[in-house]
JSON list of C-alpha atoms and ligand atoms in Angstrom, two decimals:
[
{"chain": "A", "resi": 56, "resn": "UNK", "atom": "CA", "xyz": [101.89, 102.06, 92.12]},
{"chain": "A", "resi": 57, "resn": "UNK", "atom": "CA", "xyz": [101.72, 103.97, 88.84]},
{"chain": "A", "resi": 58, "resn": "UNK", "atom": "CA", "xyz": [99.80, 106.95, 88.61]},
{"chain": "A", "resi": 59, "resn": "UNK", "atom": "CA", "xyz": [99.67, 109.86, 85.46]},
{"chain": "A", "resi": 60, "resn": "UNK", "atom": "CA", "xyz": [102.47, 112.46, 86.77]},
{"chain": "A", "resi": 61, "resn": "UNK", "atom": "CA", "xyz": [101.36, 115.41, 88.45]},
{"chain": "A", "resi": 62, "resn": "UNK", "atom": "CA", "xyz": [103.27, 118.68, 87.40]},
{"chain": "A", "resi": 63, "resn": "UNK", "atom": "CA", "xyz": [103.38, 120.55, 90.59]},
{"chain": "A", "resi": 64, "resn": "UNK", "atom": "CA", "xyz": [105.24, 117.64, 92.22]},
{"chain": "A", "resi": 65, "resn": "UNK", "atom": "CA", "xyz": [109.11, 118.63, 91.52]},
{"chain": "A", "resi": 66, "resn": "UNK", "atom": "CA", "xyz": [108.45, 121.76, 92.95]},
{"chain": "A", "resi": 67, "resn": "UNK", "atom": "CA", "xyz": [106.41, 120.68, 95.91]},
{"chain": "A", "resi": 68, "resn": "UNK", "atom": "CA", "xyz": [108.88, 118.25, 96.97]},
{"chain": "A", "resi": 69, "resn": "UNK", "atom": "CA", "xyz": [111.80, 120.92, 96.55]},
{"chain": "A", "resi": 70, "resn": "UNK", "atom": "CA", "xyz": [109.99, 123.47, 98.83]},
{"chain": "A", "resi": 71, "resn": "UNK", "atom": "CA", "xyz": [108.90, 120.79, 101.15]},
{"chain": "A", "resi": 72, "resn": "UNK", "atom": "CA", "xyz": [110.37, 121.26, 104.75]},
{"chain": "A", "resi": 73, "resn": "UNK", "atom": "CA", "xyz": [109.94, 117.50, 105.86]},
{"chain": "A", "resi": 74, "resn": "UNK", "atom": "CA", "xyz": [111.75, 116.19, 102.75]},
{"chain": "A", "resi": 75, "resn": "UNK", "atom": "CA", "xyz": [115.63, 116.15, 103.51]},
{"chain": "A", "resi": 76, "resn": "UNK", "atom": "CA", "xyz": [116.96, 117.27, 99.73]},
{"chain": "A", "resi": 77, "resn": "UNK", "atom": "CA", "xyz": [121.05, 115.90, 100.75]},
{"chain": "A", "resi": 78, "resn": "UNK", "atom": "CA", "xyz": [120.07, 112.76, 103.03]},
{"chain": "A", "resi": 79, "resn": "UNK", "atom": "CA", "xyz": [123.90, 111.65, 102.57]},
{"chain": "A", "resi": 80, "resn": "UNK", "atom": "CA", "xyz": [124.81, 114.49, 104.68]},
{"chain": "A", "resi": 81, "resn": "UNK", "atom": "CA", "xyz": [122.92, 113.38, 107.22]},
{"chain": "A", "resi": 82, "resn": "UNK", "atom": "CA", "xyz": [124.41, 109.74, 107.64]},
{"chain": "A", "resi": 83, "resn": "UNK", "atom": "CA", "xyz": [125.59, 108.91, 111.18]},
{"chain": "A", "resi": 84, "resn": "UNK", "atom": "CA", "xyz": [123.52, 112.13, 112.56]},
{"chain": "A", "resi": 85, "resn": "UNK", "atom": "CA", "xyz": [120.03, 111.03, 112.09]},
{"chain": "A", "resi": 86, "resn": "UNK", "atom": "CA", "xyz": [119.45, 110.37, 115.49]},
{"chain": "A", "resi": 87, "resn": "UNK", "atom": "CA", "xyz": [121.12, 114.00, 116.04]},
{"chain": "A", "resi": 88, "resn": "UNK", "atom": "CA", "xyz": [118.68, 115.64, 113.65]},
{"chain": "A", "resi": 89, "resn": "UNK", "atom": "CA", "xyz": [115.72, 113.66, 114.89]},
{"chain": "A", "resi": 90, "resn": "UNK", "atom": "CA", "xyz": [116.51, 114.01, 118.17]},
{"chain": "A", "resi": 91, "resn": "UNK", "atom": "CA", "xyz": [115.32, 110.31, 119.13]},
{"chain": "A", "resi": 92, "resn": "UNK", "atom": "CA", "xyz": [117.52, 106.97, 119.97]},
{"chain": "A", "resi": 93, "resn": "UNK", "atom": "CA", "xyz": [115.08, 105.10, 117.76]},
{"chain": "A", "resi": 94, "resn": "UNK", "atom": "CA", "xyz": [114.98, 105.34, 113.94]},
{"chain": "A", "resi": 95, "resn": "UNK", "atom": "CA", "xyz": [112.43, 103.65, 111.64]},
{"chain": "A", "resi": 96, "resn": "UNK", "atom": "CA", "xyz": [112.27, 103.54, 107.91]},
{"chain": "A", "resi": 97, "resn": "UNK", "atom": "CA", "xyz": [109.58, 103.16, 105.71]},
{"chain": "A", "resi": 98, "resn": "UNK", "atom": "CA", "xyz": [110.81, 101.97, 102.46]},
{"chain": "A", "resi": 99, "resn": "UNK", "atom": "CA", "xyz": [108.04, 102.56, 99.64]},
{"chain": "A", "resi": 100, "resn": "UNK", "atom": "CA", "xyz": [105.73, 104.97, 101.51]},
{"chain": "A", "resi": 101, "resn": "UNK", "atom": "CA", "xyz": [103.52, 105.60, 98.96]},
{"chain": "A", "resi": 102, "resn": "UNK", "atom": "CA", "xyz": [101.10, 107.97, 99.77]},
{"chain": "A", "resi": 103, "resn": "UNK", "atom": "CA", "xyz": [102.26, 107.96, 103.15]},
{"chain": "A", "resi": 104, "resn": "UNK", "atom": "CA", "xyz": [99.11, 106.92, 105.50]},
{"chain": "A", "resi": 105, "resn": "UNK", "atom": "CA", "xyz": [101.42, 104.40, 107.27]},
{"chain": "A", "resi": 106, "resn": "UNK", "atom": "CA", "xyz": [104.42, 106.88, 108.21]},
{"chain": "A", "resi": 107, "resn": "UNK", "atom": "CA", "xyz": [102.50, 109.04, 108.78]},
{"chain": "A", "resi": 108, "resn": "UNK", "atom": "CA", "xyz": [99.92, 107.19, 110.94]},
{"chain": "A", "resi": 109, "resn": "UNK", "atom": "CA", "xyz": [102.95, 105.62, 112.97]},
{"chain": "A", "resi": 110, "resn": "UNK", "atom": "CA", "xyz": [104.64, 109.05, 113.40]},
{"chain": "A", "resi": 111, "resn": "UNK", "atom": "CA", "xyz": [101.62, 110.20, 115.27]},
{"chain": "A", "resi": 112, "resn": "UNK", "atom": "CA", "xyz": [101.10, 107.00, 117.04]},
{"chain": "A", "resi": 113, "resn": "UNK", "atom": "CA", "xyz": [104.70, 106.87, 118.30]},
{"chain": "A", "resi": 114, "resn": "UNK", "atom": "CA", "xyz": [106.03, 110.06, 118.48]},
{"chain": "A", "resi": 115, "resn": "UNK", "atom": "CA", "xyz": [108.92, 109.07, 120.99]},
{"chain": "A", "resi": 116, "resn": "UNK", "atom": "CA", "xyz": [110.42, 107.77, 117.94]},
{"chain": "A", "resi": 117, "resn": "UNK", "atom": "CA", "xyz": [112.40, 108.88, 115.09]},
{"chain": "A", "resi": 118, "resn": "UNK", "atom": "CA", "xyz": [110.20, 108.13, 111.67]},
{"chain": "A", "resi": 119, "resn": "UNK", "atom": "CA", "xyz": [111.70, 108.51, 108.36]},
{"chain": "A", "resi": 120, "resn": "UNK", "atom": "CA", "xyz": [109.55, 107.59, 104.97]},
{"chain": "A", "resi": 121, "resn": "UNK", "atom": "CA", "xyz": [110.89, 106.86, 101.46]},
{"chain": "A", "resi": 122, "resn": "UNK", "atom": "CA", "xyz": [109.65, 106.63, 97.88]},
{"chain": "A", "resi": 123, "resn": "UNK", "atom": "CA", "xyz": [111.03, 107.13, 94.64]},
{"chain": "A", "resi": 124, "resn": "UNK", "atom": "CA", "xyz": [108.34, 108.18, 92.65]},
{"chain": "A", "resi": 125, "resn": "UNK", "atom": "CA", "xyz": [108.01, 111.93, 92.09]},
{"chain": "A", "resi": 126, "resn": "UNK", "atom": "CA", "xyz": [104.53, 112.17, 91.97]},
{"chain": "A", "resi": 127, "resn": "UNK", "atom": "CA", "xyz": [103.77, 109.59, 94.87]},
{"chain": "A", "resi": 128, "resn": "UNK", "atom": "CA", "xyz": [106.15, 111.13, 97.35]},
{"chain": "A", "resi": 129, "resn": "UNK", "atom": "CA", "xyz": [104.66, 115.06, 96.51]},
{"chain": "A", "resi": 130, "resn": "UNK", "atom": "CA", "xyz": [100.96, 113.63, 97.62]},
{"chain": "A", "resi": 131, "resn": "UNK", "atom": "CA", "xyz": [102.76, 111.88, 100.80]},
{"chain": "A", "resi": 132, "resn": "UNK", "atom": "CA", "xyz": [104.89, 115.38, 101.79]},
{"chain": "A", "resi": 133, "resn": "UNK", "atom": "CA", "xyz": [101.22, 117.22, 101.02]},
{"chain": "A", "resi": 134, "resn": "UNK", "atom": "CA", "xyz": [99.83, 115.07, 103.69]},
{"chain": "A", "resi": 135, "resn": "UNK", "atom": "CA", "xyz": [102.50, 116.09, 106.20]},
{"chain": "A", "resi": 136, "resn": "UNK", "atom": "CA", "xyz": [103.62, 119.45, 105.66]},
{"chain": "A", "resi": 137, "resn": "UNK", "atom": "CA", "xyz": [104.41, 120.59, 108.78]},
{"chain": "A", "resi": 138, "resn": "UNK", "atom": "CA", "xyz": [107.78, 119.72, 110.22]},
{"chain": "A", "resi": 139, "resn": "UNK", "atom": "CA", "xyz": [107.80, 117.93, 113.14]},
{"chain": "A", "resi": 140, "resn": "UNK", "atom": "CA", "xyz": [111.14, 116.92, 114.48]},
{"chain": "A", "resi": 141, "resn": "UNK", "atom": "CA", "xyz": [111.42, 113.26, 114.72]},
{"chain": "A", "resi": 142, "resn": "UNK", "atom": "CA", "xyz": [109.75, 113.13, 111.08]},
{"chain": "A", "resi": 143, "resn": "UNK", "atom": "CA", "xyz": [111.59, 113.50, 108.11]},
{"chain": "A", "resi": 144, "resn": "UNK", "atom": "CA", "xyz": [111.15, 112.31, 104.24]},
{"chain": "A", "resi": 145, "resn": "UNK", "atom": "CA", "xyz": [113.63, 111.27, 101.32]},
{"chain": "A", "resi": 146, "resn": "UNK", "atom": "CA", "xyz": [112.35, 111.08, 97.86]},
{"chain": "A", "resi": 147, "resn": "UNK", "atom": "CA", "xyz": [114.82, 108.94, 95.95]},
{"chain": "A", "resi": 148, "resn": "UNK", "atom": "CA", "xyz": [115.23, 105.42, 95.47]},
{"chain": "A", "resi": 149, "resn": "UNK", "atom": "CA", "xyz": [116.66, 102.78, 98.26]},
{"chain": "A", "resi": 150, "resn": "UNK", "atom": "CA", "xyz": [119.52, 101.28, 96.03]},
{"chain": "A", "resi": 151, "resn": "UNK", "atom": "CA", "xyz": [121.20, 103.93, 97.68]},
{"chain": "A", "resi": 152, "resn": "UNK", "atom": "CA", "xyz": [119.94, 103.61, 101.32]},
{"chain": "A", "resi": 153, "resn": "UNK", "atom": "CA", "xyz": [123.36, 102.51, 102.49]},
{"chain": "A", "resi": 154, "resn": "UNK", "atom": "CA", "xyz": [124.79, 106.27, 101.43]},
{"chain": "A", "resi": 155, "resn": "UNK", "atom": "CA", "xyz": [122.00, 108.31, 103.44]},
{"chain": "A", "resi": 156, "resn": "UNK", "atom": "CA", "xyz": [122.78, 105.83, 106.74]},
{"chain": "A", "resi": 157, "resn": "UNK", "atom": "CA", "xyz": [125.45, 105.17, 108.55]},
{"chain": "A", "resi": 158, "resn": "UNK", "atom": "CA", "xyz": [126.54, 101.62, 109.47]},
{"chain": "A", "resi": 159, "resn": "UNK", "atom": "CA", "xyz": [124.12, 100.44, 112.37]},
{"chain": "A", "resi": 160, "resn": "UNK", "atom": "CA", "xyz": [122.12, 103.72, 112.59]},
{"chain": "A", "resi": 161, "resn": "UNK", "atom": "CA", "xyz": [118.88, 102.07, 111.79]},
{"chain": "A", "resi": 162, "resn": "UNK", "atom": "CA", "xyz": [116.28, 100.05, 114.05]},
{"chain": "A", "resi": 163, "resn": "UNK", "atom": "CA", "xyz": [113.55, 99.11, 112.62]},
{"chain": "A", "resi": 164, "resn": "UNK", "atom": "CA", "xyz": [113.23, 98.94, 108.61]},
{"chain": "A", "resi": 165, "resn": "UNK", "atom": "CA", "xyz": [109.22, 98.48, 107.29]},
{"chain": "A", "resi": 166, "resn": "UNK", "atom": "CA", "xyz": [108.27, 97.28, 104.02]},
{"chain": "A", "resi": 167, "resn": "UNK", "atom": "CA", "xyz": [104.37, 97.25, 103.16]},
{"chain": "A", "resi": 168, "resn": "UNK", "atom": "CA", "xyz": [103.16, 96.39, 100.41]},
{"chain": "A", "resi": 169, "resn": "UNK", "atom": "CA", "xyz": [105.98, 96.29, 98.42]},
{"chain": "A", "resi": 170, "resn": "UNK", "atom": "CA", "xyz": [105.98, 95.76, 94.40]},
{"chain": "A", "resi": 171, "resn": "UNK", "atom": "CA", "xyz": [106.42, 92.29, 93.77]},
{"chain": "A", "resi": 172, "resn": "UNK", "atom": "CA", "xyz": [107.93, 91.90, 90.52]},
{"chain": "A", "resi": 173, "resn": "UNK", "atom": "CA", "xyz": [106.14, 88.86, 89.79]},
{"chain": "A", "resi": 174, "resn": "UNK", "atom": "CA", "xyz": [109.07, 87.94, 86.81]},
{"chain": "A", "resi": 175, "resn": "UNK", "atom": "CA", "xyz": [111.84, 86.33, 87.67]},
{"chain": "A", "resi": 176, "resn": "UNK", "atom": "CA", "xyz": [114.09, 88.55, 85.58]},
{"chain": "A", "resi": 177, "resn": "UNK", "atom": "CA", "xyz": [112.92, 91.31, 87.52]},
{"chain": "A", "resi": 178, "resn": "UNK", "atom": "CA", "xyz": [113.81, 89.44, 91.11]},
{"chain": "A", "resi": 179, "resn": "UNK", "atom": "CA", "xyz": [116.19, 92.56, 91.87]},
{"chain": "A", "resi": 180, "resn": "UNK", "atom": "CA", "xyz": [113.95, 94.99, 91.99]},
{"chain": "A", "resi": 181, "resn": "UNK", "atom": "CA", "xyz": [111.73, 93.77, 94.81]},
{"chain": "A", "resi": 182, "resn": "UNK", "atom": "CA", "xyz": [113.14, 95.41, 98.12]},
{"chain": "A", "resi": 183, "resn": "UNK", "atom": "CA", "xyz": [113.51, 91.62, 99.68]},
{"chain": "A", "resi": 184, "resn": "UNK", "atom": "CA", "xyz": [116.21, 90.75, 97.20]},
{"chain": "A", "resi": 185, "resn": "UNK", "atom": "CA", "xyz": [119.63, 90.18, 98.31]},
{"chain": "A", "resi": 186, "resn": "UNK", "atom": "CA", "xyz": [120.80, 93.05, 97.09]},
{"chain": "A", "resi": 187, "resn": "UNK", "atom": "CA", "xyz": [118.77, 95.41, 99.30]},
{"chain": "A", "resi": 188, "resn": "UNK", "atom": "CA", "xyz": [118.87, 93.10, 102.10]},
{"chain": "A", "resi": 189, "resn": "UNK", "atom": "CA", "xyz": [122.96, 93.56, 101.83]},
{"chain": "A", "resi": 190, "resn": "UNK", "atom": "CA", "xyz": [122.39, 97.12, 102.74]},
{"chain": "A", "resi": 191, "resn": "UNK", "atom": "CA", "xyz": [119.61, 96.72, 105.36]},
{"chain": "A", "resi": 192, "resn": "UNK", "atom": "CA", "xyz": [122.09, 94.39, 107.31]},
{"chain": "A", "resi": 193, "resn": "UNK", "atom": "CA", "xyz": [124.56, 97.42, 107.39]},
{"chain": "A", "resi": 194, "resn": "UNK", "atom": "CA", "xyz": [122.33, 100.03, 108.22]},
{"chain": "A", "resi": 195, "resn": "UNK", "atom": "CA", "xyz": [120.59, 97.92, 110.81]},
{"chain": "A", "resi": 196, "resn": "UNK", "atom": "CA", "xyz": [121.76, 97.92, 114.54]},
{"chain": "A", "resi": 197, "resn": "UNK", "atom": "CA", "xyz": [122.95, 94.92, 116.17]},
{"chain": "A", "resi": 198, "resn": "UNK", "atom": "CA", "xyz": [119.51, 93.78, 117.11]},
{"chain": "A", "resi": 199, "resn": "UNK", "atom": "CA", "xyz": [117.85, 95.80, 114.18]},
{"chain": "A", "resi": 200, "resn": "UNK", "atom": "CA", "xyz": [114.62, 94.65, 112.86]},
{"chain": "A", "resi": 201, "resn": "UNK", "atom": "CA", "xyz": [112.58, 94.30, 109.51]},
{"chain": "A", "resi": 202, "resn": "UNK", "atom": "CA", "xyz": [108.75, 94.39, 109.38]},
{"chain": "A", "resi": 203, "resn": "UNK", "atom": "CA", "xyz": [107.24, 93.51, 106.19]},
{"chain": "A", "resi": 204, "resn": "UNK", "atom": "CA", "xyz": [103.44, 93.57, 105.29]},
{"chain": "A", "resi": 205, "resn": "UNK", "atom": "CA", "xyz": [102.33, 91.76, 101.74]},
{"chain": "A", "resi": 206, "resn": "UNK", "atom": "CA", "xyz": [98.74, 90.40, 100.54]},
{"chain": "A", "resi": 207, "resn": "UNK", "atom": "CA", "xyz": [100.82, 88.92, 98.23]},
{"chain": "A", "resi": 208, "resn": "UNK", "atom": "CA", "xyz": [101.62, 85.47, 98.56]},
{"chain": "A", "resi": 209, "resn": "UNK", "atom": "CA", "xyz": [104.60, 84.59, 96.48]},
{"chain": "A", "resi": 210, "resn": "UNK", "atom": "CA", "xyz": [106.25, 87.86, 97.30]},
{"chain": "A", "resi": 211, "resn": "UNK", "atom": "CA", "xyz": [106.03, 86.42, 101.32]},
{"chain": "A", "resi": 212, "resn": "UNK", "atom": "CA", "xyz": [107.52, 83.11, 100.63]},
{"chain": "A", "resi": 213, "resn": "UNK", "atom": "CA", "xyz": [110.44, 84.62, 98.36]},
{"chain": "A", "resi": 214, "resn": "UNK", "atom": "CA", "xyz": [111.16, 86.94, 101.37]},
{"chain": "A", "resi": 215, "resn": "UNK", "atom": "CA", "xyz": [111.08, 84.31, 103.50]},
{"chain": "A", "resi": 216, "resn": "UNK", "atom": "CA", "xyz": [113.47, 82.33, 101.86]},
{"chain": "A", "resi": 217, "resn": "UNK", "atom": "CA", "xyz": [115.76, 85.19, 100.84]},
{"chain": "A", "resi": 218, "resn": "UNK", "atom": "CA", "xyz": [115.58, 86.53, 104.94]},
{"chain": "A", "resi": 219, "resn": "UNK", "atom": "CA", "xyz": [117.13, 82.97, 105.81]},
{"chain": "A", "resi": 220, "resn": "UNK", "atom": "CA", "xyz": [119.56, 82.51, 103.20]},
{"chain": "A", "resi": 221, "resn": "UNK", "atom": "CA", "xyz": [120.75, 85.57, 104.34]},
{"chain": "A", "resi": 222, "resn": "UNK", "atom": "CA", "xyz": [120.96, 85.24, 108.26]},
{"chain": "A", "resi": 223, "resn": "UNK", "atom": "CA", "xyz": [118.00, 87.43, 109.31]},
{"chain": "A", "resi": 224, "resn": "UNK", "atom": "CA", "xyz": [116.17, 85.27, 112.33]},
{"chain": "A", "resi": 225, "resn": "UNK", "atom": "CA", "xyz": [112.37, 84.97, 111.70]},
{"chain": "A", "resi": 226, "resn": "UNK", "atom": "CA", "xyz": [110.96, 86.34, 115.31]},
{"chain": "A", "resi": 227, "resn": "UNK", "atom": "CA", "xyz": [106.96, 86.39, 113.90]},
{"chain": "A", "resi": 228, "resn": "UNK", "atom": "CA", "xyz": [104.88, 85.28, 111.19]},
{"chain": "A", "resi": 229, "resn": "UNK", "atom": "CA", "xyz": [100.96, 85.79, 110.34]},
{"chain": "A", "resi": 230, "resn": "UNK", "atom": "CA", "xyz": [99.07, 84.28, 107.72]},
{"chain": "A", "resi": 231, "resn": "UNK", "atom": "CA", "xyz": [96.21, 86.24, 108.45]},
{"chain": "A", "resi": 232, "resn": "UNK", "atom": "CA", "xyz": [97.26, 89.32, 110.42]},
{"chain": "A", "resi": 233, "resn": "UNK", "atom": "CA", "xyz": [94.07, 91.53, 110.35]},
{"chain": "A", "resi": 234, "resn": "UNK", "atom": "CA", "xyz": [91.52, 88.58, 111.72]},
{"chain": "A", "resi": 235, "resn": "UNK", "atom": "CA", "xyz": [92.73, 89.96, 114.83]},
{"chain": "A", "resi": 236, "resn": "UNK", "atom": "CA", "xyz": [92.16, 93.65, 115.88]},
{"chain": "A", "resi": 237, "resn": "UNK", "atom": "CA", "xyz": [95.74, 95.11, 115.65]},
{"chain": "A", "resi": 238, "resn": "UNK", "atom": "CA", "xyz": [95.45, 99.03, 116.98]},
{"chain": "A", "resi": 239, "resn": "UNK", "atom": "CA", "xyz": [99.17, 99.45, 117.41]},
{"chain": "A", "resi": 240, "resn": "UNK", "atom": "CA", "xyz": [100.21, 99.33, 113.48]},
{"chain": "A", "resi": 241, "resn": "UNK", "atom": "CA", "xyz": [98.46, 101.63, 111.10]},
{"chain": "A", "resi": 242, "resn": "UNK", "atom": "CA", "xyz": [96.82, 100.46, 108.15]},
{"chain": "A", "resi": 243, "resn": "UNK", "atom": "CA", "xyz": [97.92, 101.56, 104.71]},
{"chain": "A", "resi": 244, "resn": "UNK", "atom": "CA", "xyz": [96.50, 102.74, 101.57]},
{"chain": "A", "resi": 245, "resn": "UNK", "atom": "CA", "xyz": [97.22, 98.94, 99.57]},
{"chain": "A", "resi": 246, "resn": "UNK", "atom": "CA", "xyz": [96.56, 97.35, 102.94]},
{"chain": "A", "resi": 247, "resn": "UNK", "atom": "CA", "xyz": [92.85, 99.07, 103.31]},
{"chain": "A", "resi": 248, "resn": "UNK", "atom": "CA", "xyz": [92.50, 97.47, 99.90]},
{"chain": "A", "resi": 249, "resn": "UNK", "atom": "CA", "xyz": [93.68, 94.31, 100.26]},
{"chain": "A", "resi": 250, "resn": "UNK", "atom": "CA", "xyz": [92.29, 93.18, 103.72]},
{"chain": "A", "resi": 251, "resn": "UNK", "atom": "CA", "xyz": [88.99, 93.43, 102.13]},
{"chain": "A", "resi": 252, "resn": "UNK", "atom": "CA", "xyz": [90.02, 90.60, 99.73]},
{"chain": "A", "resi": 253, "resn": "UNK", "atom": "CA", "xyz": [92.28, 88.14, 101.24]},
{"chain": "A", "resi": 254, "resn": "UNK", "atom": "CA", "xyz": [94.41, 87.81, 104.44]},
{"chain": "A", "resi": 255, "resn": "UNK", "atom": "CA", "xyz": [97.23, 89.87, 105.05]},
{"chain": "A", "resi": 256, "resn": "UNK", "atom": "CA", "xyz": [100.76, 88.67, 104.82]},
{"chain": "A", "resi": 257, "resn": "UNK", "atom": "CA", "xyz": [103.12, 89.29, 108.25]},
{"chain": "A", "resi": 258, "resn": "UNK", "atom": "CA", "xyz": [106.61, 88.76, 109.36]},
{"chain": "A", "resi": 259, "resn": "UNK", "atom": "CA", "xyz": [109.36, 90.21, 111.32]},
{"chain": "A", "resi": 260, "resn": "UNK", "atom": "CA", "xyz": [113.00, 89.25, 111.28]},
{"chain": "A", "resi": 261, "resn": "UNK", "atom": "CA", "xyz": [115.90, 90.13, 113.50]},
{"chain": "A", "resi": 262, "resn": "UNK", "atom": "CA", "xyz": [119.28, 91.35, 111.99]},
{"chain": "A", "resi": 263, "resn": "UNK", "atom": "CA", "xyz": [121.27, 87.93, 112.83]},
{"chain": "A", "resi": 264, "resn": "UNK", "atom": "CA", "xyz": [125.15, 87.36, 113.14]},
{"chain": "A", "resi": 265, "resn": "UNK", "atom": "CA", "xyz": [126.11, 87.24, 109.49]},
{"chain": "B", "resi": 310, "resn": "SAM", "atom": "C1", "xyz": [102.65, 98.99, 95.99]},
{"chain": "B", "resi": 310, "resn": "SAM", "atom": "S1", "xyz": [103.15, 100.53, 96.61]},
{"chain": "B", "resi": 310, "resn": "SAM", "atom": "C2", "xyz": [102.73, 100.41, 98.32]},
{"chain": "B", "resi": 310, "resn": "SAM", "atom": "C3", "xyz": [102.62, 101.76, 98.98]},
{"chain": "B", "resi": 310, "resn": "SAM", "atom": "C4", "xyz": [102.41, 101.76, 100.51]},
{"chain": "B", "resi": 310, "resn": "SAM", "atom": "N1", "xyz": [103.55, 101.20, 101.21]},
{"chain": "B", "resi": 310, "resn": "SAM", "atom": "C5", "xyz": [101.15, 101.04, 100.90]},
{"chain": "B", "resi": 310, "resn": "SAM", "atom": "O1", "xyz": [101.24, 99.99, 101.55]},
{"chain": "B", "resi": 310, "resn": "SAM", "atom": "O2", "xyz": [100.06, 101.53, 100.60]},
{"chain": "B", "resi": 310, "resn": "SAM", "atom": "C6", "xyz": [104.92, 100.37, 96.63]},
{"chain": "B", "resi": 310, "resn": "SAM", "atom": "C7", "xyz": [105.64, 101.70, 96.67]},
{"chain": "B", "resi": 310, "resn": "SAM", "atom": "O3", "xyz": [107.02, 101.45, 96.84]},
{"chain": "B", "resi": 310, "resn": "SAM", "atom": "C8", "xyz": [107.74, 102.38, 96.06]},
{"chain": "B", "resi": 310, "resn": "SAM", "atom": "N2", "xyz": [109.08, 101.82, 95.78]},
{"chain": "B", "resi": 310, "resn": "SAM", "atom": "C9", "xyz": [109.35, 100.70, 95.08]},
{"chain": "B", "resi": 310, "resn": "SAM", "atom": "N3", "xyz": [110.68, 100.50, 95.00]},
{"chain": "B", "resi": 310, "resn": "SAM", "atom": "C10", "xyz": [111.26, 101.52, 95.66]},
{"chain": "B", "resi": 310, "resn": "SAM", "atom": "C11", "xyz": [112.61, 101.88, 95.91]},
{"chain": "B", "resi": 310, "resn": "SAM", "atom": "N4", "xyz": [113.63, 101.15, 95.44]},
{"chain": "B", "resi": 310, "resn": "SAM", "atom": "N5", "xyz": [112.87, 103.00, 96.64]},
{"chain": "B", "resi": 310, "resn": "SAM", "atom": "C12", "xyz": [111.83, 103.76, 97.12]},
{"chain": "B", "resi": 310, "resn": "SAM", "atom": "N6", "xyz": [110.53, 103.48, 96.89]},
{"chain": "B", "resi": 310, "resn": "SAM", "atom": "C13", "xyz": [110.24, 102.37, 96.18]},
{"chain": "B", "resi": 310, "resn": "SAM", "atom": "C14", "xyz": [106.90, 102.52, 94.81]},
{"chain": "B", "resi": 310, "resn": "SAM", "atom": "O4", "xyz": [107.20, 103.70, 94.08]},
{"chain": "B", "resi": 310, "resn": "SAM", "atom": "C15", "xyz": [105.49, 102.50, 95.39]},
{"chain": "B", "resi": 310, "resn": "SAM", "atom": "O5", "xyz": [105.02, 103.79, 95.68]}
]
């Protein structure tokens, strides 16, 4: 997502109550601070209409959203600027997830949308790459699971193949997800735009015993 940079957004994000400014601190206590056994990420909220849809459609759980660009994560923290408890934000960039959380701490991880780096020189960027999926599998509790949401093709089957080669268990797969009516996961903001123009792209895989 790139968007022009919006000057108020280094200061909105540094007043911002929902945005957790030291998340390292935090790691092994989330559940503490959220006060919920459950934890879900969003990695790459963009403007935030799926965390923050999902927070208010499950509010027995604990729902954390990140995203690394300033400007993108100030419009998602002016969406939900009051703090709730078992919502929190982190604006910073998931190479370093496996600092903010502890080993295990995690349940469910959700990726929608992500950027696909369609180059193969740029393979380690997209957050299905072996290098983030190292750190999921830490963070992830023993039957942990990762939800990921694409319209894009080739992003899917690289995922797919980079889940397996890395011992994550393929529990469900749609090649079409929104033919159906699905009321219990929130649409986001690329998803709205996407559905319209091709079938949606979903899987879930279970932390296996790598
Ligand atoms: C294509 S947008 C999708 C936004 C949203 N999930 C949706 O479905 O509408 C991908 C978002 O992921 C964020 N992102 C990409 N890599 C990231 C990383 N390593 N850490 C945190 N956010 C990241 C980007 O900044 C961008 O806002």
């Amino acid at each position: 997502m790139r968007m022009r940079k919006l000057k108020w957004a280094a200061d909105f994000i540094a007043n911002s109550e929902v945005n957790v400014h030291n998340p390292e601190i935090y790691q092994g206590k989330w559940r503490e601070l959220l006060n919920r056994d459950c934890i879900h990420v969003e990695i790459g909220t963009g403007k935030g209409d799926y965390w923050i849809g999902m927070a208010n459609l499950y509010p027995e759980l604990g729902w954390i959203g990140i995203e690394k660009q300033e400007s993108v994560a100030a419009l998602a923290l002016r969406k939900k600027d009051t703090l709730e408890q078992q919502t929190r934000f982190i604006h910073g960039d998931a190479a370093n997830i496996d600092q903010w959380f502890a080993k295990k701490e995690i349940d469910v991880i959700h990726l929608n949308f992500s950027d696909p780096w369609p180059k193969n020189r740029n393979k380690k960027r997209r957050l299905s790459n072996e290098r983030f999926l190292d750190k999921y599998h830490q963070i992830l509790s023993d039957d942990g699971q990762i939800i990921m949401k694409t319209d894009n093709r080739s992003l899917f089957e690289y995922s797919i193949i980079e889940f397996q080669n890395f011992g994550f268990k393929l529990e469900e797969i749609y090649l079409d997800f929104r033919s159906e009516q699905h009321d219990e996961d929130i649409i986001s903001e690329y998803e709205r735009k996407f559905m319209e123009k091709g079938p949606i792209y979903r899987a879930v895989w279970v932390k296996g015993g790598k």
